[in-house]
GROMACS .gro file of C-alpha atoms in nm:
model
  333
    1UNK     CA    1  -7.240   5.591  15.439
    2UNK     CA    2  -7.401   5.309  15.269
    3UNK     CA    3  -7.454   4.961  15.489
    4UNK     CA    4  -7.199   4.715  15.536
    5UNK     CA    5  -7.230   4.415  15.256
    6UNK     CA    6  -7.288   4.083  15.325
    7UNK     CA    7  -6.973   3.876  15.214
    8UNK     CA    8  -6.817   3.620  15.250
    9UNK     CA    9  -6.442   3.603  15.369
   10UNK     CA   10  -6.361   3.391  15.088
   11UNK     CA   11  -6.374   3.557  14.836
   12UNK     CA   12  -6.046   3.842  14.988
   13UNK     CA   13  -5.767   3.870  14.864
   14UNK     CA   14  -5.625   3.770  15.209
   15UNK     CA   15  -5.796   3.612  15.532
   16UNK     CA   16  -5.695   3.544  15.875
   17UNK     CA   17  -5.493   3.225  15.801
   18UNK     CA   18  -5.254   3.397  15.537
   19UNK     CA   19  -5.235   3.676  15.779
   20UNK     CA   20  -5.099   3.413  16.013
   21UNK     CA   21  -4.876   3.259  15.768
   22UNK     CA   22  -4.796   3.568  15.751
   23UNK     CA   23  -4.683   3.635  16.084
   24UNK     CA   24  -4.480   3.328  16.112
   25UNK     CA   25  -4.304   3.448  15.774
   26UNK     CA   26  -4.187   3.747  15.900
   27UNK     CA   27  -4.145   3.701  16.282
   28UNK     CA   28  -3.727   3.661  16.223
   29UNK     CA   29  -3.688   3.988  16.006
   30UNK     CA   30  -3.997   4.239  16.139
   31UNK     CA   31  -4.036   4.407  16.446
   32UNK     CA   32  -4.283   4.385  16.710
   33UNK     CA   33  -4.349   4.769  16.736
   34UNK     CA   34  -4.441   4.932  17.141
   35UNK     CA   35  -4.773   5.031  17.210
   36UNK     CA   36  -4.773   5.345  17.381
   37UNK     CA   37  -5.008   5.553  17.620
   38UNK     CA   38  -5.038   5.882  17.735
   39UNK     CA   39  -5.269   6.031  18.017
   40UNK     CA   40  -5.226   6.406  17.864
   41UNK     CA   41  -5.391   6.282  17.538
   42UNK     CA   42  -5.666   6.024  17.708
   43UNK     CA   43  -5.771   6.379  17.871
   44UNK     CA   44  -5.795   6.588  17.598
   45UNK     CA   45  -5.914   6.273  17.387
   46UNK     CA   46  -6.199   6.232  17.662
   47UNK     CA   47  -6.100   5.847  17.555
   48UNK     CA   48  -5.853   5.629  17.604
   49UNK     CA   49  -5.594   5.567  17.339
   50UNK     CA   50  -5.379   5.321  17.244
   51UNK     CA   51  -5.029   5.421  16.986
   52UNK     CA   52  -4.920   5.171  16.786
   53UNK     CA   53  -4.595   5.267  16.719
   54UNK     CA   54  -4.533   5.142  16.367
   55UNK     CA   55  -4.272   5.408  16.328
   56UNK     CA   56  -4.053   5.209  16.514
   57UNK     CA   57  -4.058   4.951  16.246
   58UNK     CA   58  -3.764   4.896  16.020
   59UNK     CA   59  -3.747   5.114  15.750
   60UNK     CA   60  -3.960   5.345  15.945
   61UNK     CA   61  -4.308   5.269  15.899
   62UNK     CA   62  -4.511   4.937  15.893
   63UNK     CA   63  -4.501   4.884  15.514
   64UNK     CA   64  -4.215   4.686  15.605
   65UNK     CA   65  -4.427   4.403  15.694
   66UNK     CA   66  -4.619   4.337  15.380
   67UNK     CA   67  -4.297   4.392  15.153
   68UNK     CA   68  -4.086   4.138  15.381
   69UNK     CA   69  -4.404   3.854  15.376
   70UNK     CA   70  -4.420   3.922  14.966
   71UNK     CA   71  -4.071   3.891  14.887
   72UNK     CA   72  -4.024   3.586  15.122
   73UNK     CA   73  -4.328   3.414  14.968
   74UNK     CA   74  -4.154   3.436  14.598
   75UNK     CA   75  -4.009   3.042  14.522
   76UNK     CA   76  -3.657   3.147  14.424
   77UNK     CA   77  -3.707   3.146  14.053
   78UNK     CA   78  -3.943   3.376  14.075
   79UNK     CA   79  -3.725   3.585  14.314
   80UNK     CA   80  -3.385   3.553  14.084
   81UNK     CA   81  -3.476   3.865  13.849
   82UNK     CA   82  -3.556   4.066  14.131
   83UNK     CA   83  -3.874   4.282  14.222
   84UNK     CA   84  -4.034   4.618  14.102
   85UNK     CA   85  -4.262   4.892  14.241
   86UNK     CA   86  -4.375   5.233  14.205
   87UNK     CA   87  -4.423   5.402  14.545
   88UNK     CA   88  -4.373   5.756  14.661
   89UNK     CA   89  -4.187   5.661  14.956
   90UNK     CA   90  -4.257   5.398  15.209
   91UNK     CA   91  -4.300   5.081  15.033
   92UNK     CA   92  -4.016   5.168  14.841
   93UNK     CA   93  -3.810   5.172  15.110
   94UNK     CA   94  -3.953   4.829  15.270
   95UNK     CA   95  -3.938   4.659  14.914
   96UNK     CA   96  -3.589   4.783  14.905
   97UNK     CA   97  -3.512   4.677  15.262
   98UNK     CA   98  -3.691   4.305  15.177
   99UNK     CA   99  -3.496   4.232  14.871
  100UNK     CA  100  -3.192   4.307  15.031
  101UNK     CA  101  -3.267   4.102  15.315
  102UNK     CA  102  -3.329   3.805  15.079
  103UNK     CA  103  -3.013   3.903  14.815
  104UNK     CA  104  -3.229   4.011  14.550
  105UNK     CA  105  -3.244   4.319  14.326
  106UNK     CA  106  -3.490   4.589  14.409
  107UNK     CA  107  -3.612   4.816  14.127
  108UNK     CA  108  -3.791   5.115  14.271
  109UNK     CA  109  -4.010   5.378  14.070
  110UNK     CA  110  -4.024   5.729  14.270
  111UNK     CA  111  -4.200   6.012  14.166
  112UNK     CA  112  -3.976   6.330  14.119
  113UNK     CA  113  -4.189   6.514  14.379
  114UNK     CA  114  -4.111   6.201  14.672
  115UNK     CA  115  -4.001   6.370  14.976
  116UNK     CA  116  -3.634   6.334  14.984
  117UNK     CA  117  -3.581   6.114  15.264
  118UNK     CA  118  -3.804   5.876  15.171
  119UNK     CA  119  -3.545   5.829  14.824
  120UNK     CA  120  -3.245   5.853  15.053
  121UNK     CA  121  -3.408   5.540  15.240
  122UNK     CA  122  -3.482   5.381  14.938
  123UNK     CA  123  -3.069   5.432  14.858
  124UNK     CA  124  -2.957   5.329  15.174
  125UNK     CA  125  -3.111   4.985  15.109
  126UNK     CA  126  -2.951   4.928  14.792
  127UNK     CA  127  -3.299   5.005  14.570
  128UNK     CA  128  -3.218   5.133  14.258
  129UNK     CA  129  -3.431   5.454  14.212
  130UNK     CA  130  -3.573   5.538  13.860
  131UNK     CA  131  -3.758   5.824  13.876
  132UNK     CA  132  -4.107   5.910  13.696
  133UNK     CA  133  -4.355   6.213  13.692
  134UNK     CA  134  -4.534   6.308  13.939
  135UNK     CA  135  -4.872   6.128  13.746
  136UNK     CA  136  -4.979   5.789  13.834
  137UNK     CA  137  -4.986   5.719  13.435
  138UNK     CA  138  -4.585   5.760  13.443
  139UNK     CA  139  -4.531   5.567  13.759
  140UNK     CA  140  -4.734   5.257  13.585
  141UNK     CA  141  -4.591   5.303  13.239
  142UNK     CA  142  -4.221   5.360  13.407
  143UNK     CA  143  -4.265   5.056  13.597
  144UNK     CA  144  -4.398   4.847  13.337
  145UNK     CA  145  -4.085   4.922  13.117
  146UNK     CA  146  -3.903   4.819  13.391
  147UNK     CA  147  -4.082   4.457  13.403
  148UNK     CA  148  -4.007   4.401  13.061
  149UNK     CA  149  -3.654   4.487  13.025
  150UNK     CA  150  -3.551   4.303  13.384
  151UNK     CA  151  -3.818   4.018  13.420
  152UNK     CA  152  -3.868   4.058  13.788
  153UNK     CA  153  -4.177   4.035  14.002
  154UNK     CA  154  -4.434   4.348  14.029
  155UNK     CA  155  -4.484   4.403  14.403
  156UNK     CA  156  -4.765   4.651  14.447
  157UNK     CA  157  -4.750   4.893  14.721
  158UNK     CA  158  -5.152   4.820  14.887
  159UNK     CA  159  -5.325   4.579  14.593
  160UNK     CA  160  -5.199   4.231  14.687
  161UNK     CA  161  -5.294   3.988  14.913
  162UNK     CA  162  -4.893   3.927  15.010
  163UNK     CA  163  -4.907   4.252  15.105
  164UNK     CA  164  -5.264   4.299  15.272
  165UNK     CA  165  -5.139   3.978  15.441
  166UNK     CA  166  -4.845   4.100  15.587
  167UNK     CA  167  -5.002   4.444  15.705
  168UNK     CA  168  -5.270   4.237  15.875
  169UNK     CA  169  -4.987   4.106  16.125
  170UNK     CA  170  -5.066   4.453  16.276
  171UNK     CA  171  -5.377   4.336  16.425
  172UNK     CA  172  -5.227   4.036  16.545
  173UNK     CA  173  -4.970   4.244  16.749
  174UNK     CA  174  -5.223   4.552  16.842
  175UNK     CA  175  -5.470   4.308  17.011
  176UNK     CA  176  -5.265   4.102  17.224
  177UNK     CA  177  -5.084   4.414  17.362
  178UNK     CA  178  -5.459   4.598  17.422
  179UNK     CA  179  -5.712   4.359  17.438
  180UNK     CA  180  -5.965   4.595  17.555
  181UNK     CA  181  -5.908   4.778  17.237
  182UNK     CA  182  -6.291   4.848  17.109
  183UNK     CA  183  -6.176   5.055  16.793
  184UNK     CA  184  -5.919   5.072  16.561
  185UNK     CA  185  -5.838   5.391  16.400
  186UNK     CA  186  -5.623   5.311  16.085
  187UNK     CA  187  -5.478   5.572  15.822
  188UNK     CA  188  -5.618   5.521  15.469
  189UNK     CA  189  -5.497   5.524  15.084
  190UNK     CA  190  -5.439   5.230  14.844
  191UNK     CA  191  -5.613   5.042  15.128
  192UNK     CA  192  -5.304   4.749  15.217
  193UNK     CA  193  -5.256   4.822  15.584
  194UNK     CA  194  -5.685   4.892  15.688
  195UNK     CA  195  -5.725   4.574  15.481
  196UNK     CA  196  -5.502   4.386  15.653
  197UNK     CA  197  -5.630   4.516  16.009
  198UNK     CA  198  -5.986   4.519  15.942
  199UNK     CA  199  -5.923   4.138  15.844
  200UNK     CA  200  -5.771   4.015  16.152
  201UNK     CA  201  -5.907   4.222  16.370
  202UNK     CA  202  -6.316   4.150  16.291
  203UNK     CA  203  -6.204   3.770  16.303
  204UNK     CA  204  -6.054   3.764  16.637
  205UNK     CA  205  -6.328   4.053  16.774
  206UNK     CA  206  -6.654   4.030  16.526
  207UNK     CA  207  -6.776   4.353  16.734
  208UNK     CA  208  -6.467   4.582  16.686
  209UNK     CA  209  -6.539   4.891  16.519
  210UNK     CA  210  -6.287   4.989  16.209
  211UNK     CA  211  -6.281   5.335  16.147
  212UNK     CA  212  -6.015   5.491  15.875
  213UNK     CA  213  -5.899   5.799  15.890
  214UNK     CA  214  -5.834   6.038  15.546
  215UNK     CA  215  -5.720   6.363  15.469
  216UNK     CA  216  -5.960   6.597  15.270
  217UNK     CA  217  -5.729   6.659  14.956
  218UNK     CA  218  -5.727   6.344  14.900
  219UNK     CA  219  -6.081   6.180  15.040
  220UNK     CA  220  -6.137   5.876  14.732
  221UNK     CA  221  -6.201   5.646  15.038
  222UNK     CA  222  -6.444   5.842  15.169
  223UNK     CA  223  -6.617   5.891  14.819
  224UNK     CA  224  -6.564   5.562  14.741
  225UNK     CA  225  -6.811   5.453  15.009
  226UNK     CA  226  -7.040   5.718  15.018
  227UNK     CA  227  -7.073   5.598  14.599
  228UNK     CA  228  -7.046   5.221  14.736
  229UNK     CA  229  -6.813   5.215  14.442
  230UNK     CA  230  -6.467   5.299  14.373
  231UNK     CA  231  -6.419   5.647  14.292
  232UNK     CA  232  -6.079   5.824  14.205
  233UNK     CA  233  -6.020   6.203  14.220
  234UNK     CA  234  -5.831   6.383  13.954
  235UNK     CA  235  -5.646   6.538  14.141
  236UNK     CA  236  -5.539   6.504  14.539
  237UNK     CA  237  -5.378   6.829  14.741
  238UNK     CA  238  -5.239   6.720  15.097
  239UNK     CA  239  -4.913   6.698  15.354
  240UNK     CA  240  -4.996   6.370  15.405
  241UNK     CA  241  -4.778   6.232  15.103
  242UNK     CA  242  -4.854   5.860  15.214
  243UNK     CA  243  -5.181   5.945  15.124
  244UNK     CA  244  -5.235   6.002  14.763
  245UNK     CA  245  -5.316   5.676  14.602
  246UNK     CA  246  -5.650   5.527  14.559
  247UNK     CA  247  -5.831   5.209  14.595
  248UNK     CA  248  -5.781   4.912  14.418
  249UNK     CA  249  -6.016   4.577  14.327
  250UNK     CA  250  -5.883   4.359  14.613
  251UNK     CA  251  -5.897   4.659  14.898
  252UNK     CA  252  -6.188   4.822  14.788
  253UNK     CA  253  -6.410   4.517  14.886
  254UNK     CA  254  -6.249   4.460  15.204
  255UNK     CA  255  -6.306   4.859  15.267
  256UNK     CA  256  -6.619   4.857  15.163
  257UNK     CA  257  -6.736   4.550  15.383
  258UNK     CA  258  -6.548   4.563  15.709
  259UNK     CA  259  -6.460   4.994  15.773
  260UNK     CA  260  -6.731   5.087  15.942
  261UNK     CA  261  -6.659   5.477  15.851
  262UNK     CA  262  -6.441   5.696  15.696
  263UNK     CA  263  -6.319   5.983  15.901
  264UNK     CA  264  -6.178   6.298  15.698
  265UNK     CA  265  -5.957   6.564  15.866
  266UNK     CA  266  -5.821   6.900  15.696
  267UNK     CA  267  -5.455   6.949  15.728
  268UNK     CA  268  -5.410   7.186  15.983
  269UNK     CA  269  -5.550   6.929  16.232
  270UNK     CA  270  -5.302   6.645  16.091
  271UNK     CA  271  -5.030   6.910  16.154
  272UNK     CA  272  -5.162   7.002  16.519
  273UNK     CA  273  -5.156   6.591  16.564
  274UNK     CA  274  -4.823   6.579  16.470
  275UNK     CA  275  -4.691   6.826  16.694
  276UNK     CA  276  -4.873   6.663  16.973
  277UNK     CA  277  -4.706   6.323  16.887
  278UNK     CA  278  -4.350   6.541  16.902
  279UNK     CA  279  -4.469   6.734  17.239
  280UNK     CA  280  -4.629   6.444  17.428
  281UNK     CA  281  -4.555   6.165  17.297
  282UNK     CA  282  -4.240   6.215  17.207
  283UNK     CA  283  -4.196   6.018  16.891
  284UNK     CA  284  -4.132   6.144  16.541
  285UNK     CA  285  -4.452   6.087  16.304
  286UNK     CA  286  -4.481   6.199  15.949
  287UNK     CA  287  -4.775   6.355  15.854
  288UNK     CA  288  -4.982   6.014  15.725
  289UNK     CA  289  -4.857   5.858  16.045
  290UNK     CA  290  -5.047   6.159  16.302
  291UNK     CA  291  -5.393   6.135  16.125
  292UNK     CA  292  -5.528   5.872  16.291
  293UNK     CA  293  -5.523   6.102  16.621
  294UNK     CA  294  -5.617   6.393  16.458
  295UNK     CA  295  -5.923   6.193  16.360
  296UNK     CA  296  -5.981   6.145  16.758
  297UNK     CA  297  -5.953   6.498  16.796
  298UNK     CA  298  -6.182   6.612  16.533
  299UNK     CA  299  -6.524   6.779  16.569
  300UNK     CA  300  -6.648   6.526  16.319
  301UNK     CA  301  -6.564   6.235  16.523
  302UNK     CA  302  -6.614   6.417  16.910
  303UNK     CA  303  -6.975   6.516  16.838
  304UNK     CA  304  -7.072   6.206  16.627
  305UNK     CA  305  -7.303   6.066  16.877
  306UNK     CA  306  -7.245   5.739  16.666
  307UNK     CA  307  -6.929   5.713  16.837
  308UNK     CA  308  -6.945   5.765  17.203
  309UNK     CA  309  -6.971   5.459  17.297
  310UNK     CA  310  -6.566   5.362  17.159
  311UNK     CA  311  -6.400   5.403  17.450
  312UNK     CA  312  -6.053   5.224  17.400
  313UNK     CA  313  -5.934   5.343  17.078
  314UNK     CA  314  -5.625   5.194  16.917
  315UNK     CA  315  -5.484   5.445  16.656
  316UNK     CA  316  -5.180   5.321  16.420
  317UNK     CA  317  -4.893   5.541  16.406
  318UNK     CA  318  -4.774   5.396  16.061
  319UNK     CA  319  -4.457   5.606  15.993
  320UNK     CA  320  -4.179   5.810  16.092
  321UNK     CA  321  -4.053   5.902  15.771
  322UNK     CA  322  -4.057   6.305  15.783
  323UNK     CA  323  -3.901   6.565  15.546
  324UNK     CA  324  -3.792   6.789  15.853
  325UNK     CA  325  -3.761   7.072  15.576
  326UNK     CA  326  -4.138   7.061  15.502
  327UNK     CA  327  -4.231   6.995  15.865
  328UNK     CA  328  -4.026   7.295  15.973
  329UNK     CA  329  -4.263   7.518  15.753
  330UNK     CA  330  -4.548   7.364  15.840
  331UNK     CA  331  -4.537   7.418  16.210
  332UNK     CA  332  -4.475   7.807  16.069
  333UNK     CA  333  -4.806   7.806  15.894
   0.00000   0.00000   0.00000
């Protein structure tokens, strides 16, 4: 990995005062999600761990928070027409959630491959699904025809500060429940929710370590910094459907300044993570949610030398959202 950059602060997309804001925004519609431990995995960790259990948030994951801060930020003229996304699940569902909380029309772009309960949550909130290919070229055009023929407000799913804001309130929470907390273990894609967390955390503990963790078939992040630039693949291959998308201008800088390393795990050890998170934890996690313990568990992050001195790792659980068809036949495999 290349060295941190020196940078200021001011120049994010988001800081610790709109994460803040943030927090006082959504405080009367968001939950504050458990934080869980477990002496079964602190032993076969050989660490002690910390669950956030942001699959306890409404809607089912913490995307929730970011959608709820932007659409309660919009002045109402702005919010009249409604909002519009492309997402392949979980921000779907929390934009959907969000604009229904306010009274506004949600208009949600889904890829025709989205696992199916992530569109049946997107339904149950009143979004109204338009479906796209698979590509992100059709999700962008798609929701760009929808722009112009309603008028309403593009929310992205991770490249905003509204929304890095609002995922940033996970820090906030996180280190007042664990406060000896010495690493935070944080799933990557688009870059939103390790934005957010890297954010707050660094300003209210300058020596925390951010670590995110990334699934091989779809490693960008982990390219991205090796490159120190951002770097897309052409195509991704994983079971962790939350994490397909790529970096964007106003993540990648915060990614590239404040994640201190990017931790990539194959599949088989997201699934093993899962079913430990079913087992012993007892929670349901989809696979994005369970890869911030498999990245505890890996060889790559065990025999790094570099990291034997984190000792009280906090890992994000950041959804519950699981096709129980595809998890079925993944536990066969």
């Amino acid at each position: 990995m290349e060295p941190n950059h020196t940078k200021s602060s001011d120049s994010y997309a988001a800081d610790i005062s709109s994460i803040r804001e943030a927090q006082v925004r959504i405080k009367p519609f968001a939950q504050q999600t458990p934080v869980l431990t477990s002496d079964t995995l602190d032993s076969i960790a050989g660490r002690k761990l910390y669950f956030k259990c942001e699959c306890f948030q409404k809607g089912g994951a913490f995307k929730f928070r970011g959608a709820c801060n932007a659409i309660f930020s919009l002045d109402d003229d702005q919010a009249t027409k409604g909002v519009v996304t492309h997402s392949s699940g979980n921000h779907a569902a929390a934009l959907s959630l969000a604009a229904k909380l306010r009274g506004i029309p949600a208009y949600i772009v889904i890829p025709k491959d989205a696992p199916k309960c992530k569109v049946a949550n997107v339904k149950r909130y009143g979004g109204r699904v338009i479906f796209s290919e698979p590509s992100m070229q059709s999700r962008e055009d798609t929701a760009n025809k929808v722009l112009q023929d309603t008028g309403a407000v593009l929310i992205p799913s991770s490249n905003d500060g509204r929304i890095i804001s609002g995922q940033g309130t996970i820090s906030l929470e996180f280190l007042e429940q664990a406060s000896d907390i010495d690493t935070l273990i944080v799933p990557i894609s688009g870059g939103g929710m390790i934005s957010g967390v890297a954010l707050a955390a660094k300003a209210i503990n300058p020596a925390i370590r951010i670590l995110a963790a990334e699934p091989m078939g779809a490693n960008d992040a982990f390219q991205s910094k090796s490159n120190g630039r951002i770097t897309k693949l052409s195509e991704v291959n994983t079971i962790a459907d939350g994490l397909r998308a790529f970096l964007g201008d106003l993540t990648w800088p915060i990614v590239r300044d404040l994640v201190d390393d990017v931790i990539v795990v194959d599949d088989k050890e997201i699934i093993q993570a899962m079913k430990l998170c079913y087992e012993i934890l007892k929670i349901a996690v989809e696979p994005s949610g369970a890869i911030g313990l498999a990245a505890v568990l890996s060889d790559g992050f065990r025999k790094n030398p570099v990291y034997s001195e984190c000792y009280h790792i906090g890992i994000v659980l950041s959804g519950g959202n699981v096709d129980l068809g595809v998890l079925w036949n993944s536990f066969d495999k």
